[in-house]
Every structure is written in C-alpha cells, then in structure tokens.
mmCIF file of C-alpha atoms in Angstrom:
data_model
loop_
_atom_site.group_PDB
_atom_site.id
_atom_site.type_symbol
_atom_site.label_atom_id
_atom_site.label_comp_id
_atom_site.label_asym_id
_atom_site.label_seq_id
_atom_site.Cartn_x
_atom_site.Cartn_y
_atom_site.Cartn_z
ATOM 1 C CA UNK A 153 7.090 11.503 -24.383
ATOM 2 C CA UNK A 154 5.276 9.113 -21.975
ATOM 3 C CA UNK A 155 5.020 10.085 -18.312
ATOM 4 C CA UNK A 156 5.967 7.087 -15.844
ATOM 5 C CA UNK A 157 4.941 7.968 -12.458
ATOM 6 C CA UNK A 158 5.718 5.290 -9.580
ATOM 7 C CA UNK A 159 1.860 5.262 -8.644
ATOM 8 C CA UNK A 160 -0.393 5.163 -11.375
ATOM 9 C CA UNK A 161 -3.521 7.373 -11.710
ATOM 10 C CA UNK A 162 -6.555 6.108 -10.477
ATOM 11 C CA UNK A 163 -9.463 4.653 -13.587
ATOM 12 C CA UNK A 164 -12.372 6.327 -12.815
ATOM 13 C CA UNK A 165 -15.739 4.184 -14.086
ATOM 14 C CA UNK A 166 -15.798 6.664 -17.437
ATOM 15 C CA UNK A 167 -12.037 5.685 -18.006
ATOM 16 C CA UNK A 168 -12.519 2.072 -17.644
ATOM 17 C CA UNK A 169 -12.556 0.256 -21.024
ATOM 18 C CA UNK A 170 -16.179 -1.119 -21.514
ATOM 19 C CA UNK A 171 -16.297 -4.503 -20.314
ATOM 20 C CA UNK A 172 -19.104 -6.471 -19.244
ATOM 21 C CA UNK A 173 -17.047 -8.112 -16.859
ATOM 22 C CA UNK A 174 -15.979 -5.245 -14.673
ATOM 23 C CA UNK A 175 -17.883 -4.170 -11.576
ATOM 24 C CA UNK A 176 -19.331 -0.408 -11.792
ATOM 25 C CA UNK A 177 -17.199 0.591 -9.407
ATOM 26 C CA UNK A 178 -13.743 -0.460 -10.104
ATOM 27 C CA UNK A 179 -11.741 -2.297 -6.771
ATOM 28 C CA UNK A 180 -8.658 -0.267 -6.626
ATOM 29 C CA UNK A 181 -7.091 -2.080 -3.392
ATOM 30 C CA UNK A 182 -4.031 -0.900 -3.024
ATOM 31 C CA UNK A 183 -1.748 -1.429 -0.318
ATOM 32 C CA UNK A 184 0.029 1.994 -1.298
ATOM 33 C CA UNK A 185 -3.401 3.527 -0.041
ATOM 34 C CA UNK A 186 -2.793 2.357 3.637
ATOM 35 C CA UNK A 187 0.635 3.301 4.006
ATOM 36 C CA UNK A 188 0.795 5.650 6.760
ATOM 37 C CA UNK A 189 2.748 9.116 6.981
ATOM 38 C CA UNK A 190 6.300 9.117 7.573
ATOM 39 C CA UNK A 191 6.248 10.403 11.519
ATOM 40 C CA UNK A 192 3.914 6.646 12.200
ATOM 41 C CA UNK A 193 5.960 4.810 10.021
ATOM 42 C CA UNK A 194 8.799 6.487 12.446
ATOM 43 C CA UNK A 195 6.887 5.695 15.194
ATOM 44 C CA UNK A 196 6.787 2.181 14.157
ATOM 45 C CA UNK A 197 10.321 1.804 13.139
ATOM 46 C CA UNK A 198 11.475 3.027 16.485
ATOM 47 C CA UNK A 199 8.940 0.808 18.743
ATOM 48 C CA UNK A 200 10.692 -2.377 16.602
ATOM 49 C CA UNK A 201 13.924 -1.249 17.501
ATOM 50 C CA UNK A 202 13.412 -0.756 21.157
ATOM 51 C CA UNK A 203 12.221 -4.513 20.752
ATOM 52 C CA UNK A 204 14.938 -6.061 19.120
ATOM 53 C CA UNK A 205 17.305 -4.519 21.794
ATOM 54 C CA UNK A 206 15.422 -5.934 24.735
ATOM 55 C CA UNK A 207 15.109 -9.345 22.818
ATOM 56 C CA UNK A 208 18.925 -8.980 22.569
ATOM 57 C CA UNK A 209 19.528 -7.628 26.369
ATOM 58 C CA UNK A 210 17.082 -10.476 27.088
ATOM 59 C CA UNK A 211 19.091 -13.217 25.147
ATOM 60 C CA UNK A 212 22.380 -12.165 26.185
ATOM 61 C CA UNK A 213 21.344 -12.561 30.182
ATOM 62 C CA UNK A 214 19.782 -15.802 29.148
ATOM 63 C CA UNK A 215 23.208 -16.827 27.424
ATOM 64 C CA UNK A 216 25.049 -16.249 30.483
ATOM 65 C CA UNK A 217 22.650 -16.648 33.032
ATOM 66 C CA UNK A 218 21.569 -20.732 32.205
ATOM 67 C CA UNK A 219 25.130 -22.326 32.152
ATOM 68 C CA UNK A 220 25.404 -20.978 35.343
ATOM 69 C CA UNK A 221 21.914 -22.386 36.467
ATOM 70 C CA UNK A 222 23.223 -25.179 35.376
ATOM 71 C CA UNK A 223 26.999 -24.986 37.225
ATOM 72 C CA UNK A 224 25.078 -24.367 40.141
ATOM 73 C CA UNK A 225 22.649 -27.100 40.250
ATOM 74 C CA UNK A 226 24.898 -30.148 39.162
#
C-alpha cells in the first residue's frame, strides 16, 4: 500500500535522481514552508475582520451622510 501524505517528504541531494541538470542543492520553495502557526494566522484573520467592519461602518455613514451633503447644499 502506498502512503499519500498531503505534504510530500523533502529529496535530499542523495535522493535526487542523477541529473546533470539539477543544482546540488535542490530549491524546495514552498509556500507551505512560510505558513505561519495557527494563533498568527488567528491574529491575522481577526485584524481583517476588524477592517472589513470599519470599511462597512465607514461606507454605511458615507451612504447616508452624502445625499444629505448634497440636500443641504442645493
């Protein structure tokens, strides 16, 4: 039976089929390697929320507030 993990191992240079073409030390760039741990990714999550509910206080005032700039000024 063949084990299928969701991140595959890592080819070290003695793993590496021999190539001419491949650097000695293989580029394994990732972006599964800079993923952070789950309390930034938290962290981040909440700061974008915050955000999008000020944007939406913020566009909701704006909404209201310009027809009435408007009224006011005609």
């Amino acid at each position: 039976m063949t084990y299928i993990s969701a991140k595959p191992t890592r080819q070290t240079v003695e793993t590496l089929p021999a190539n001419d073409n491949l650097p000695a030390a293989p580029l394994d760039l990732s972006f599964l390697d800079v993923i952070n741990d789950e309390a930034e990714i938290a962290d981040i999550a909440r700061r974008a929320e915050r955000l999008g509910h000020a944007t939406l206080v913020a566009m909701a005032i704006g909404l209201a507030a310009v027809p009435l700039l408007y009224l006011m000024l005609a």
